[in-house]
PDB file of C-alpha atoms in Angstrom:
ATOM      1  CA  UNK A  26     -90.545  65.029  -3.900  1.00 65.00           C
ATOM      2  CA  UNK A  27     -92.236  62.475  -1.434  1.00 77.00           C
ATOM      3  CA  UNK A  28     -89.475  59.937   0.388  1.00 92.00           C
ATOM      4  CA  UNK A  29     -90.088  56.440   1.017  1.00 96.00           C
ATOM      5  CA  UNK A  30     -93.111  55.298   2.852  1.00 97.00           C
ATOM      6  CA  UNK A  31     -93.523  52.365   5.021  1.00 97.00           C
ATOM      7  CA  UNK A  32     -96.917  51.353   6.414  1.00 97.00           C
ATOM      8  CA  UNK A  33     -97.597  50.169   9.128  1.00 97.00           C
ATOM      9  CA  UNK A  34     -94.870  52.672  11.538  1.00 96.00           C
ATOM     10  CA  UNK A  35     -95.833  50.316  14.389  1.00 97.00           C
ATOM     11  CA  UNK A  36     -96.632  47.194  14.542  1.00 96.00           C
ATOM     12  CA  UNK A  37     -98.004  44.387  17.647  1.00 98.00           C
ATOM     13  CA  UNK A  38     -98.215  40.977  16.506  1.00 98.00           C
ATOM     14  CA  UNK A  39     -98.884  37.768  18.516  1.00 98.00           C
ATOM     15  CA  UNK A  40     -95.834  35.397  18.622  1.00 98.00           C
ATOM     16  CA  UNK A  41     -96.842  32.349  15.509  1.00 98.00           C
ATOM     17  CA  UNK A  42     -98.877  34.859  13.508  1.00 98.00           C
ATOM     18  CA  UNK A  43     -97.457  36.110  10.434  1.00 98.00           C
ATOM     19  CA  UNK A  44     -97.309  39.868   9.472  1.00 98.00           C
ATOM     20  CA  UNK A  45     -96.656  41.712   6.281  1.00 98.00           C
ATOM     21  CA  UNK A  46     -95.070  44.782   5.669  1.00 98.00           C
ATOM     22  CA  UNK A  47     -95.295  47.647   2.991  1.00 98.00           C
ATOM     23  CA  UNK A  48     -92.538  49.927   1.097  1.00 98.00           C
ATOM     24  CA  UNK A  49     -93.335  52.518  -1.543  1.00 98.00           C
ATOM     25  CA  UNK A  50     -90.220  53.800  -2.806  1.00 96.00           C
ATOM     26  CA  UNK A  51     -89.306  57.214  -4.012  1.00 94.00           C
ATOM     27  CA  UNK A  52     -91.652  57.707  -7.567  1.00 92.00           C
ATOM     28  CA  UNK A  53     -89.093  56.590 -10.302  1.00 90.00           C
ATOM     29  CA  UNK A  54     -87.009  54.225  -7.853  1.00 91.00           C
ATOM     30  CA  UNK A  55     -86.691  50.464  -9.133  1.00 90.00           C
ATOM     31  CA  UNK A  56     -84.640  48.980  -6.442  1.00 91.00           C
ATOM     32  CA  UNK A  57     -85.934  48.285  -2.903  1.00 94.00           C
ATOM     33  CA  UNK A  58     -83.858  46.611  -0.492  1.00 94.00           C
ATOM     34  CA  UNK A  59     -84.928  45.827   3.146  1.00 97.00           C
ATOM     35  CA  UNK A  60     -82.778  45.804   6.255  1.00 97.00           C
ATOM     36  CA  UNK A  61     -83.690  44.800  10.356  1.00 98.00           C
ATOM     37  CA  UNK A  62     -82.634  46.601  12.976  1.00 97.00           C
ATOM     38  CA  UNK A  63     -82.356  45.563  16.833  1.00 96.00           C
ATOM     39  CA  UNK A  64     -80.443  46.492  19.719  1.00 93.00           C
ATOM     40  CA  UNK A  65     -78.379  43.379  19.424  1.00 91.00           C
ATOM     41  CA  UNK A  66     -77.185  42.158  15.787  1.00 94.00           C
ATOM     42  CA  UNK A  67     -78.116  46.241  14.429  1.00 95.00           C
ATOM     43  CA  UNK A  68     -78.350  46.606  10.954  1.00 97.00           C
ATOM     44  CA  UNK A  69     -78.333  43.417   8.677  1.00 96.00           C
ATOM     45  CA  UNK A  70     -79.517  43.312   4.957  1.00 95.00           C
ATOM     46  CA  UNK A  71     -82.642  41.289   4.481  1.00 96.00           C
ATOM     47  CA  UNK A  72     -83.062  41.398   0.582  1.00 92.00           C
ATOM     48  CA  UNK A  73     -83.171  43.828  -2.662  1.00 92.00           C
ATOM     49  CA  UNK A  74     -85.194  43.741  -5.676  1.00 93.00           C
ATOM     50  CA  UNK A  75     -84.681  45.602  -8.739  1.00 90.00           C
ATOM     51  CA  UNK A  76     -87.239  45.430 -11.631  1.00 89.00           C
ATOM     52  CA  UNK A  77     -89.546  42.332  -9.877  1.00 93.00           C
ATOM     53  CA  UNK A  78     -87.066  40.428  -9.148  1.00 92.00           C
ATOM     54  CA  UNK A  79     -85.048  39.245  -5.769  1.00 92.00           C
ATOM     55  CA  UNK A  80     -81.150  40.484  -6.539  1.00 89.00           C
ATOM     56  CA  UNK A  81     -79.642  39.534  -3.292  1.00 87.00           C
ATOM     57  CA  UNK A  82     -80.594  37.435  -0.162  1.00 91.00           C
ATOM     58  CA  UNK A  83     -79.326  38.069   3.381  1.00 92.00           C
ATOM     59  CA  UNK A  84     -78.610  35.743   5.870  1.00 93.00           C
ATOM     60  CA  UNK A  85     -82.187  35.094   7.392  1.00 96.00           C
ATOM     61  CA  UNK A  86     -84.503  32.042   7.580  1.00 96.00           C
ATOM     62  CA  UNK A  87     -86.860  31.002   4.972  1.00 96.00           C
ATOM     63  CA  UNK A  88     -89.595  32.583   7.279  1.00 97.00           C
ATOM     64  CA  UNK A  89     -88.905  35.812   5.809  1.00 98.00           C
ATOM     65  CA  UNK A  90     -89.624  36.530   2.340  1.00 97.00           C
ATOM     66  CA  UNK A  91     -90.562  39.989   0.332  1.00 97.00           C
ATOM     67  CA  UNK A  92     -91.777  40.858  -2.997  1.00 97.00           C
ATOM     68  CA  UNK A  93     -91.781  43.683  -5.643  1.00 97.00           C
ATOM     69  CA  UNK A  94     -94.652  44.986  -7.805  1.00 97.00           C
ATOM     70  CA  UNK A  95     -94.809  46.149 -11.454  1.00 95.00           C
ATOM     71  CA  UNK A  96     -94.555  49.771  -9.502  1.00 94.00           C
ATOM     72  CA  UNK A  97     -91.874  49.075  -7.540  1.00 94.00           C
ATOM     73  CA  UNK A  98     -93.521  48.990  -3.981  1.00 97.00           C
ATOM     74  CA  UNK A  99     -92.488  46.436  -1.937  1.00 98.00           C
ATOM     75  CA  UNK A 100     -93.896  44.003   0.640  1.00 98.00           C
ATOM     76  CA  UNK A 101     -91.730  41.709   3.295  1.00 98.00           C
ATOM     77  CA  UNK A 102     -93.968  39.173   4.653  1.00 98.00           C
ATOM     78  CA  UNK A 103     -92.741  36.891   8.068  1.00 98.00           C
ATOM     79  CA  UNK A 104     -94.651  33.777   8.932  1.00 96.00           C
ATOM     80  CA  UNK A 105     -94.367  32.286  12.202  1.00 97.00           C
ATOM     81  CA  UNK A 106     -93.148  35.062  14.492  1.00 98.00           C
ATOM     82  CA  UNK A 107     -90.973  34.838  16.970  1.00 98.00           C
ATOM     83  CA  UNK A 108     -90.178  36.991  19.915  1.00 97.00           C
ATOM     84  CA  UNK A 109     -86.555  37.681  18.359  1.00 96.00           C
ATOM     85  CA  UNK A 110     -88.306  39.297  15.473  1.00 98.00           C
ATOM     86  CA  UNK A 111     -88.826  42.187  17.093  1.00 98.00           C
ATOM     87  CA  UNK A 112     -87.053  44.670  15.464  1.00 97.00           C
ATOM     88  CA  UNK A 113     -87.155  48.112  13.354  1.00 97.00           C
ATOM     89  CA  UNK A 114     -87.633  47.248   9.743  1.00 98.00           C
ATOM     90  CA  UNK A 115     -86.180  49.815   7.223  1.00 97.00           C
ATOM     91  CA  UNK A 116     -86.896  50.281   3.306  1.00 97.00           C
ATOM     92  CA  UNK A 117     -84.680  51.553   1.331  1.00 94.00           C
ATOM     93  CA  UNK A 118     -85.029  52.814  -2.080  1.00 93.00           C
ATOM     94  CA  UNK A 119     -82.190  53.914  -4.805  1.00 89.00           C
ATOM     95  CA  UNK A 120     -83.001  54.675  -8.421  1.00 83.00           C
ATOM     96  CA  UNK A 121     -80.013  52.086  -9.633  1.00 74.00           C
ATOM     97  CA  UNK A 122     -78.457  48.902  -8.944  1.00 65.00           C
ATOM     98  CA  UNK A 123     -75.948  50.605  -6.768  1.00 66.00           C
ATOM     99  CA  UNK A 124     -76.331  51.130  -2.887  1.00 61.00           C
ATOM    100  CA  UNK A 125     -75.009  54.388  -3.151  1.00 70.00           C
ATOM    101  CA  UNK A 126     -78.204  55.978  -4.210  1.00 72.00           C
ATOM    102  CA  UNK A 127     -80.116  54.706  -1.427  1.00 86.00           C
ATOM    103  CA  UNK A 128     -83.036  56.725   0.443  1.00 91.00           C
ATOM    104  CA  UNK A 129     -84.207  54.992   3.534  1.00 94.00           C
ATOM    105  CA  UNK A 130     -88.064  54.985   4.978  1.00 96.00           C
ATOM    106  CA  UNK A 131     -89.125  55.915   8.301  1.00 96.00           C
ATOM    107  CA  UNK A 132     -89.209  51.793   9.122  1.00 96.00           C
ATOM    108  CA  UNK A 133     -91.838  49.952  11.079  1.00 97.00           C
ATOM    109  CA  UNK A 134     -91.616  49.091  14.472  1.00 97.00           C
ATOM    110  CA  UNK A 135     -92.500  45.450  14.609  1.00 98.00           C
ATOM    111  CA  UNK A 136     -93.112  44.033  17.921  1.00 98.00           C
ATOM    112  CA  UNK A 137     -93.270  40.624  18.761  1.00 98.00           C
ATOM    113  CA  UNK A 138     -95.444  39.616  22.045  1.00 97.00           C
TER     114      UNK A 138
ATOM    115  CA  UNK B 111     -67.161  40.146   1.842  1.00 78.00           C
ATOM    116  CA  UNK B 112     -66.890  43.155   3.847  1.00 87.00           C
ATOM    117  CA  UNK B 113     -67.114  44.457   7.204  1.00 92.00           C
ATOM    118  CA  UNK B 114     -66.993  47.785   9.166  1.00 96.00           C
ATOM    119  CA  UNK B 115     -65.484  48.705  13.105  1.00 97.00           C
ATOM    120  CA  UNK B 116     -66.857  51.648  14.528  1.00 97.00           C
ATOM    121  CA  UNK B 117     -64.703  52.823  17.632  1.00 94.00           C
ATOM    122  CA  UNK B 118     -66.481  53.991  20.162  1.00 93.00           C
ATOM    123  CA  UNK B 119     -70.532  53.098  21.073  1.00 95.00           C
ATOM    124  CA  UNK B 120     -70.709  56.138  22.905  1.00 97.00           C
ATOM    125  CA  UNK B 121     -69.359  59.668  22.152  1.00 98.00           C
ATOM    126  CA  UNK B 122     -69.389  62.797  23.790  1.00 97.00           C
ATOM    127  CA  UNK B 123     -68.449  66.275  22.999  1.00 97.00           C
ATOM    128  CA  UNK B 124     -68.942  69.715  24.719  1.00 97.00           C
ATOM    129  CA  UNK B 125     -71.348  72.095  22.111  1.00 97.00           C
ATOM    130  CA  UNK B 126     -68.545  73.743  19.689  1.00 97.00           C
ATOM    131  CA  UNK B 127     -65.735  71.306  20.216  1.00 98.00           C
ATOM    132  CA  UNK B 128     -64.589  68.799  17.453  1.00 98.00           C
ATOM    133  CA  UNK B 129     -66.483  65.902  16.820  1.00 98.00           C
ATOM    134  CA  UNK B 130     -64.341  62.501  15.463  1.00 98.00           C
ATOM    135  CA  UNK B 131     -66.314  59.342  14.795  1.00 98.00           C
ATOM    136  CA  UNK B 132     -63.673  56.245  13.652  1.00 98.00           C
ATOM    137  CA  UNK B 133     -64.585  54.052  10.941  1.00 97.00           C
ATOM    138  CA  UNK B 134     -62.693  51.064   9.500  1.00 97.00           C
ATOM    139  CA  UNK B 135     -63.269  49.005   7.107  1.00 95.00           C
ATOM    140  CA  UNK B 136     -62.283  45.257   6.016  1.00 92.00           C
ATOM    141  CA  UNK B 137     -63.172  44.592   1.776  1.00 84.00           C
ATOM    142  CA  UNK B 138     -61.463  42.320  -0.710  1.00 79.00           C
ATOM    143  CA  UNK B 139     -62.372  44.703  -3.201  1.00 80.00           C
ATOM    144  CA  UNK B 140     -62.565  48.653  -3.884  1.00 82.00           C
ATOM    145  CA  UNK B 141     -65.321  50.100  -1.199  1.00 87.00           C
ATOM    146  CA  UNK B 142     -67.792  52.427  -1.473  1.00 90.00           C
ATOM    147  CA  UNK B 143     -68.000  54.260   1.745  1.00 93.00           C
ATOM    148  CA  UNK B 144     -70.739  56.038   4.150  1.00 94.00           C
ATOM    149  CA  UNK B 145     -71.953  57.626   6.929  1.00 97.00           C
ATOM    150  CA  UNK B 146     -75.717  57.444   7.878  1.00 97.00           C
ATOM    151  CA  UNK B 147     -77.129  59.413  11.104  1.00 97.00           C
ATOM    152  CA  UNK B 148     -80.559  58.406  13.167  1.00 97.00           C
ATOM    153  CA  UNK B 149     -82.644  60.278  15.085  1.00 95.00           C
ATOM    154  CA  UNK B 150     -84.671  58.693  17.570  1.00 90.00           C
ATOM    155  CA  UNK B 151     -88.010  56.856  15.950  1.00 85.00           C
ATOM    156  CA  UNK B 152     -86.497  57.437  12.557  1.00 89.00           C
ATOM    157  CA  UNK B 153     -84.910  56.234   9.421  1.00 93.00           C
ATOM    158  CA  UNK B 154     -81.611  56.428   7.847  1.00 95.00           C
ATOM    159  CA  UNK B 155     -79.852  59.690   6.232  1.00 94.00           C
ATOM    160  CA  UNK B 156     -76.924  59.787   4.631  1.00 93.00           C
ATOM    161  CA  UNK B 157     -74.932  61.978   5.446  1.00 96.00           C
ATOM    162  CA  UNK B 158     -71.852  61.751   3.036  1.00 95.00           C
ATOM    163  CA  UNK B 159     -70.715  59.141   0.497  1.00 93.00           C
ATOM    164  CA  UNK B 160     -67.462  58.007  -1.211  1.00 92.00           C
ATOM    165  CA  UNK B 161     -67.518  56.042  -4.011  1.00 88.00           C
ATOM    166  CA  UNK B 162     -64.928  57.223  -5.888  1.00 84.00           C
ATOM    167  CA  UNK B 163     -62.264  60.672  -7.106  1.00 85.00           C
ATOM    168  CA  UNK B 164     -61.397  62.921  -3.983  1.00 87.00           C
ATOM    169  CA  UNK B 165     -60.692  61.171  -0.808  1.00 90.00           C
ATOM    170  CA  UNK B 166     -62.053  63.605   1.331  1.00 95.00           C
ATOM    171  CA  UNK B 167     -65.813  64.003   0.920  1.00 95.00           C
ATOM    172  CA  UNK B 168     -67.656  66.709   2.393  1.00 96.00           C
ATOM    173  CA  UNK B 169     -71.320  66.362   3.493  1.00 95.00           C
ATOM    174  CA  UNK B 170     -74.626  67.546   4.901  1.00 95.00           C
ATOM    175  CA  UNK B 171     -74.512  69.652   8.052  1.00 94.00           C
ATOM    176  CA  UNK B 172     -70.725  70.574   7.989  1.00 96.00           C
ATOM    177  CA  UNK B 173     -69.734  66.807   8.629  1.00 98.00           C
ATOM    178  CA  UNK B 174     -66.934  65.207   6.491  1.00 97.00           C
ATOM    179  CA  UNK B 175     -64.909  62.058   6.201  1.00 97.00           C
ATOM    180  CA  UNK B 176     -61.403  61.051   4.782  1.00 95.00           C
ATOM    181  CA  UNK B 177     -61.225  58.153   2.901  1.00 95.00           C
ATOM    182  CA  UNK B 178     -57.774  56.673   3.632  1.00 94.00           C
ATOM    183  CA  UNK B 179     -57.157  53.308   1.981  1.00 92.00           C
ATOM    184  CA  UNK B 180     -53.363  52.698   3.437  1.00 92.00           C
ATOM    185  CA  UNK B 181     -55.244  53.209   7.386  1.00 93.00           C
ATOM    186  CA  UNK B 182     -58.473  51.423   5.754  1.00 94.00           C
ATOM    187  CA  UNK B 183     -60.186  54.172   7.767  1.00 96.00           C
ATOM    188  CA  UNK B 184     -63.722  56.204   7.341  1.00 97.00           C
ATOM    189  CA  UNK B 185     -63.073  58.694  10.047  1.00 98.00           C
ATOM    190  CA  UNK B 186     -66.562  61.025  10.222  1.00 98.00           C
ATOM    191  CA  UNK B 187     -65.357  65.047  11.597  1.00 98.00           C
ATOM    192  CA  UNK B 188     -67.373  68.069  12.264  1.00 98.00           C
ATOM    193  CA  UNK B 189     -64.998  71.009  13.506  1.00 97.00           C
ATOM    194  CA  UNK B 190     -67.958  72.045  15.854  1.00 97.00           C
ATOM    195  CA  UNK B 191     -70.523  70.584  17.560  1.00 98.00           C
ATOM    196  CA  UNK B 192     -74.166  71.395  17.703  1.00 97.00           C
ATOM    197  CA  UNK B 193     -76.765  70.300  19.965  1.00 97.00           C
ATOM    198  CA  UNK B 194     -78.676  68.829  16.937  1.00 96.00           C
ATOM    199  CA  UNK B 195     -75.803  66.860  15.927  1.00 97.00           C
ATOM    200  CA  UNK B 196     -76.817  63.752  18.910  1.00 97.00           C
ATOM    201  CA  UNK B 197     -78.209  61.273  17.251  1.00 97.00           C
ATOM    202  CA  UNK B 198     -76.436  57.850  16.152  1.00 98.00           C
ATOM    203  CA  UNK B 199     -74.238  57.554  13.462  1.00 98.00           C
ATOM    204  CA  UNK B 200     -73.432  54.586  11.500  1.00 98.00           C
ATOM    205  CA  UNK B 201     -70.646  53.841   8.982  1.00 97.00           C
ATOM    206  CA  UNK B 202     -71.260  51.767   6.213  1.00 95.00           C
ATOM    207  CA  UNK B 203     -69.137  49.390   2.902  1.00 92.00           C
ATOM    208  CA  UNK B 204     -70.154  48.269  -0.053  1.00 87.00           C
ATOM    209  CA  UNK B 205     -68.706  46.501  -2.824  1.00 77.00           C
ATOM    210  CA  UNK B 206     -67.898  48.757  -5.791  1.00 70.00           C
ATOM    211  CA  UNK B 207     -68.901  45.336  -8.471  1.00 68.00           C
ATOM    212  CA  UNK B 208     -70.790  42.162  -8.000  1.00 64.00           C
ATOM    213  CA  UNK B 209     -73.105  42.720  -4.571  1.00 58.00           C
ATOM    214  CA  UNK B 210     -72.520  46.361  -4.470  1.00 60.00           C
ATOM    215  CA  UNK B 211     -75.859  47.169  -3.932  1.00 73.00           C
ATOM    216  CA  UNK B 212     -75.732  45.087  -0.384  1.00 85.00           C
ATOM    217  CA  UNK B 213     -74.648  47.223   2.840  1.00 90.00           C
ATOM    218  CA  UNK B 214     -72.862  46.171   5.690  1.00 93.00           C
ATOM    219  CA  UNK B 215     -73.452  48.484   8.749  1.00 96.00           C
ATOM    220  CA  UNK B 216     -71.100  49.136  11.542  1.00 97.00           C
ATOM    221  CA  UNK B 217     -72.565  48.628  14.762  1.00 97.00           C
ATOM    222  CA  UNK B 218     -73.540  52.523  15.508  1.00 97.00           C
ATOM    223  CA  UNK B 219     -71.660  55.282  17.451  1.00 98.00           C
ATOM    224  CA  UNK B 220     -73.951  57.265  20.071  1.00 97.00           C
ATOM    225  CA  UNK B 221     -73.253  60.809  20.215  1.00 98.00           C
ATOM    226  CA  UNK B 222     -73.968  62.771  23.137  1.00 98.00           C
ATOM    227  CA  UNK B 223     -73.433  66.961  22.681  1.00 97.00           C
ATOM    228  CA  UNK B 224     -73.408  68.440  26.236  1.00 97.00           C
ATOM    229  CA  UNK B 225     -74.198  72.084  26.762  1.00 95.00           C
TER     230      UNK B 225
END
């Protein structure tokens, strides 16, 4: 059974650009959540989608957005990148609308220069 | 609202010694509690979780944790450390209802295992 797949694994972008990260959940999982991990702020919740609807959003500026497609695949977008957006972005999927079934992907390492 | 405090950002133990990683939580509703492990350049792997029922929870790789409501703690233990246990460990909490899907993480504890 394939795990949560995040692409790309590594990304380098220039300040001011935008970026799109992709997450393919485990087959059958309908809930996808995104977390940002930085050395300074640790692991922070970005947003959560279930059946194409955003159910919950963390305390991040509007530059951070996401969506979920009918096949449960999810993308997150960051516009007007800032140096502080450099982080490991983790996606997690679960079968039900609960956090205790989370399986995390390996993440996308974004570096903004 | 929930929060998690992990005491000790770095813990070192000798191979074969007891591993004890401390986690205290704050939650306005009955919590669900988790321990995750992260190896370098990897995502998070679930070690164990407490939702309801038995307060002593056994997880993978010989780890276990005990939910102590009176102490608002959920410490992670392993009787005998192995070199392969060296990693970063995160305690997390979520509400058992409402915004149950959101995990709040502690700041992590880096475990070093000395030969």
